[in-house]
Amino acid sequence: EGRSLTDREIELHKAAEGTPLDYEKITVIERKPTVQELKTIVETYRVHYTFSDKKIKEIIDAHPAISLPGVIYISKNSRNGDKKRQQALLVHEIEHQAQYQNGNAKEVLEQLIRESQMPDPYNTPDTLEHAAQTVEDKALDMLMQRRQQ
């Protein structure tokens, strides 16, 4: 079911000044995770959480893509089917994979779960989401410039 990153996806992450990582260790699954899949991975890392299954489902529904250590879940129709925005979103998720690989995966997962409860972590400096959003924005800028040339 899962696939590897394509050369084009890897090149876009690098061009957007993404953090170096081992791209071979990432699996992309082109759908949203189930509540049970999310819980299983979170529990594998012994991350404490207090969310009900209903709350977990709300978090899944609210995010077009979710990165867990080693796996990116991205729904096929994310970003309203806009291909360039989907590609940039995938770059955002690859940056989360770099955070997992270059840090303590459990601590990164805990931090991302905390940030999922913030009003706007993507525009809050010093968050993991802000760092990933910065790379996504650069990727989108590059993709949009290509369209205009």
CSV table of C-alpha atoms in Angstrom, one decimal:
chain,number,residue,atom,x,y,z
A,1,GLU,CA,0.0,0.0,0.0
A,2,GLY,CA,2.8,2.4,0.8
A,3,ARG,CA,5.3,3.8,-1.6
A,4,SER,CA,8.7,5.5,-1.6
A,5,LEU,CA,9.3,9.1,-2.3
A,6,THR,CA,9.9,10.0,-5.9
A,7,ASP,CA,13.1,11.6,-7.1
A,8,ARG,CA,11.1,14.7,-7.9
A,9,GLU,CA,9.6,14.9,-4.4
A,10,ILE,CA,13.1,14.5,-2.9
A,11,GLU,CA,14.6,17.2,-5.2
A,12,LEU,CA,11.8,19.6,-4.3
A,13,HIS,CA,12.4,19.1,-0.5
A,14,LYS,CA,16.2,19.7,-1.1
A,15,ALA,CA,15.5,22.8,-3.3
A,16,ALA,CA,13.2,24.2,-0.6
A,17,GLU,CA,16.2,24.0,1.9
A,18,GLY,CA,14.7,21.1,3.7
A,19,THR,CA,16.7,19.6,6.5
A,20,PRO,CA,18.9,16.7,5.3
A,21,LEU,CA,17.6,13.2,6.1
A,22,ASP,CA,17.5,9.6,4.9
A,23,TYR,CA,14.7,9.7,2.3
A,24,GLU,CA,14.9,5.9,1.9
A,25,LYS,CA,13.4,5.5,5.4
A,26,ILE,CA,10.1,7.2,4.5
A,27,THR,CA,6.9,5.4,3.4
A,28,VAL,CA,4.1,7.5,1.8
A,29,ILE,CA,0.5,6.2,2.2
A,30,GLU,CA,-1.9,8.1,0.0
A,31,ARG,CA,-4.9,8.2,2.4
A,32,LYS,CA,-5.7,9.4,5.9
A,33,PRO,CA,-4.7,7.1,8.8
A,34,THR,CA,-7.4,5.3,10.7
A,35,VAL,CA,-7.9,6.1,14.4
A,36,GLN,CA,-6.5,2.7,15.3
A,37,GLU,CA,-3.4,3.2,13.1
A,38,LEU,CA,-2.7,6.6,14.7
A,39,LYS,CA,-3.2,5.1,18.2
A,40,THR,CA,-0.9,2.1,17.5
A,41,ILE,CA,2.0,4.2,16.3
A,42,VAL,CA,1.6,6.7,19.2
A,43,GLU,CA,1.5,3.9,21.7
A,44,THR,CA,4.5,2.2,20.1
A,45,TYR,CA,6.5,5.3,21.0
A,46,ARG,CA,5.0,5.2,24.5
A,47,VAL,CA,3.6,8.7,24.0
A,48,HIS,CA,1.0,9.6,26.7
A,49,TYR,CA,-2.2,11.2,25.3
A,50,THR,CA,-5.6,11.8,26.7
A,51,PHE,CA,-7.7,12.1,23.6
A,52,SER,CA,-10.8,10.1,23.0
A,53,ASP,CA,-11.2,8.2,19.7
A,54,LYS,CA,-13.7,11.0,18.7
A,55,LYS,CA,-11.0,13.7,19.3
A,56,ILE,CA,-8.4,11.6,17.4
A,57,LYS,CA,-10.9,11.3,14.5
A,58,GLU,CA,-11.4,15.1,14.6
A,59,ILE,CA,-7.6,15.7,14.4
A,60,ILE,CA,-7.3,13.3,11.5
A,61,ASP,CA,-10.2,15.0,9.7
A,62,ALA,CA,-8.7,18.4,10.3
A,63,HIS,CA,-5.3,17.6,8.7
A,64,PRO,CA,-4.9,16.8,5.0
A,65,ALA,CA,-1.6,15.0,5.9
A,66,ILE,CA,-0.1,13.5,9.0
A,67,SER,CA,3.5,12.5,9.6
A,68,LEU,CA,4.3,9.8,12.1
A,69,PRO,CA,7.9,8.4,12.5
A,70,GLY,CA,8.8,6.8,9.1
A,71,VAL,CA,5.4,7.3,7.5
A,72,ILE,CA,3.5,10.1,5.8
A,73,TYR,CA,-0.2,9.8,5.4
A,74,ILE,CA,-1.5,12.2,2.7
A,75,SER,CA,-5.0,12.1,1.3
A,76,LYS,CA,-5.1,12.1,-2.5
A,77,ASN,CA,-7.5,15.0,-2.7
A,78,SER,CA,-5.6,17.2,-0.2
A,79,ARG,CA,-5.5,20.9,-0.9
A,80,ASN,CA,-8.7,20.7,-3.0
A,81,GLY,CA,-6.8,18.6,-5.6
A,82,ASP,CA,-4.4,21.5,-6.4
A,83,LYS,CA,-1.3,19.5,-7.5
A,84,LYS,CA,1.3,22.1,-6.7
A,85,ARG,CA,-0.2,22.7,-3.2
A,86,GLN,CA,-0.2,18.9,-2.7
A,87,GLN,CA,3.5,18.7,-3.7
A,88,ALA,CA,4.3,21.5,-1.3
A,89,LEU,CA,2.3,19.8,1.5
A,90,LEU,CA,4.3,16.6,0.9
A,91,VAL,CA,7.5,18.7,1.3
A,92,HIS,CA,6.1,19.9,4.7
A,93,GLU,CA,5.6,16.3,5.8
A,94,ILE,CA,9.1,15.3,4.6
A,95,GLU,CA,10.4,18.1,6.8
A,96,HIS,CA,8.6,16.5,9.8
A,97,GLN,CA,10.4,13.2,8.9
A,98,ALA,CA,13.7,15.1,9.1
A,99,GLN,CA,12.6,16.3,12.6
A,100,TYR,CA,11.9,12.7,13.6
A,101,GLN,CA,15.2,11.4,12.2
A,102,ASN,CA,17.4,14.2,13.5
A,103,GLY,CA,15.9,14.4,16.9
A,104,ASN,CA,14.3,12.1,19.5
A,105,ALA,CA,11.3,10.7,17.6
A,106,LYS,CA,9.3,10.3,20.8
A,107,GLU,CA,9.9,13.9,21.8
A,108,VAL,CA,9.2,15.2,18.3
A,109,LEU,CA,5.9,13.2,18.2
A,110,GLU,CA,4.9,14.5,21.7
A,111,GLN,CA,5.7,18.1,20.5
A,112,LEU,CA,3.7,17.7,17.3
A,113,ILE,CA,0.7,16.3,19.3
A,114,ARG,CA,0.9,19.4,21.6
A,115,GLU,CA,1.1,21.7,18.6
A,116,SER,CA,-2.0,20.1,17.0
A,117,GLN,CA,-3.9,21.7,20.0
A,118,MET,CA,-2.5,25.2,19.4
A,119,PRO,CA,-4.6,27.8,17.6
A,120,ASP,CA,-2.1,28.4,14.8
A,121,PRO,CA,1.2,26.5,15.2
A,122,TYR,CA,2.1,27.1,11.5
A,123,ASN,CA,2.6,30.8,12.1
A,124,THR,CA,4.1,30.5,15.7
A,125,PRO,CA,7.9,30.9,15.7
A,126,ASP,CA,9.9,28.1,17.3
A,127,THR,CA,7.3,25.4,16.6
A,128,LEU,CA,8.1,22.3,14.6
A,129,GLU,CA,5.0,23.2,12.4
A,130,HIS,CA,6.4,26.6,11.7
A,131,ALA,CA,9.7,25.1,10.6
A,132,ALA,CA,7.9,22.7,8.3
A,133,GLN,CA,5.6,25.4,7.0
A,134,THR,CA,8.6,27.6,6.1
A,135,VAL,CA,9.9,24.7,3.9
A,136,GLU,CA,6.4,24.2,2.4
A,137,ASP,CA,6.1,27.9,1.6
A,138,LYS,CA,9.5,27.9,-0.2
A,139,ALA,CA,8.5,24.8,-2.2
A,140,LEU,CA,5.2,26.3,-3.2
A,141,ASP,CA,6.9,29.6,-4.3
A,142,MET,CA,9.3,27.6,-6.5
A,143,LEU,CA,6.4,25.6,-8.0
A,144,MET,CA,4.4,28.7,-8.7
A,145,GLN,CA,7.4,30.5,-10.3
A,146,ARG,CA,7.9,27.5,-12.6
A,147,ARG,CA,4.3,27.8,-13.7
A,148,GLN,CA,4.8,31.5,-14.7
A,149,GLN,CA,8.0,30.9,-16.7
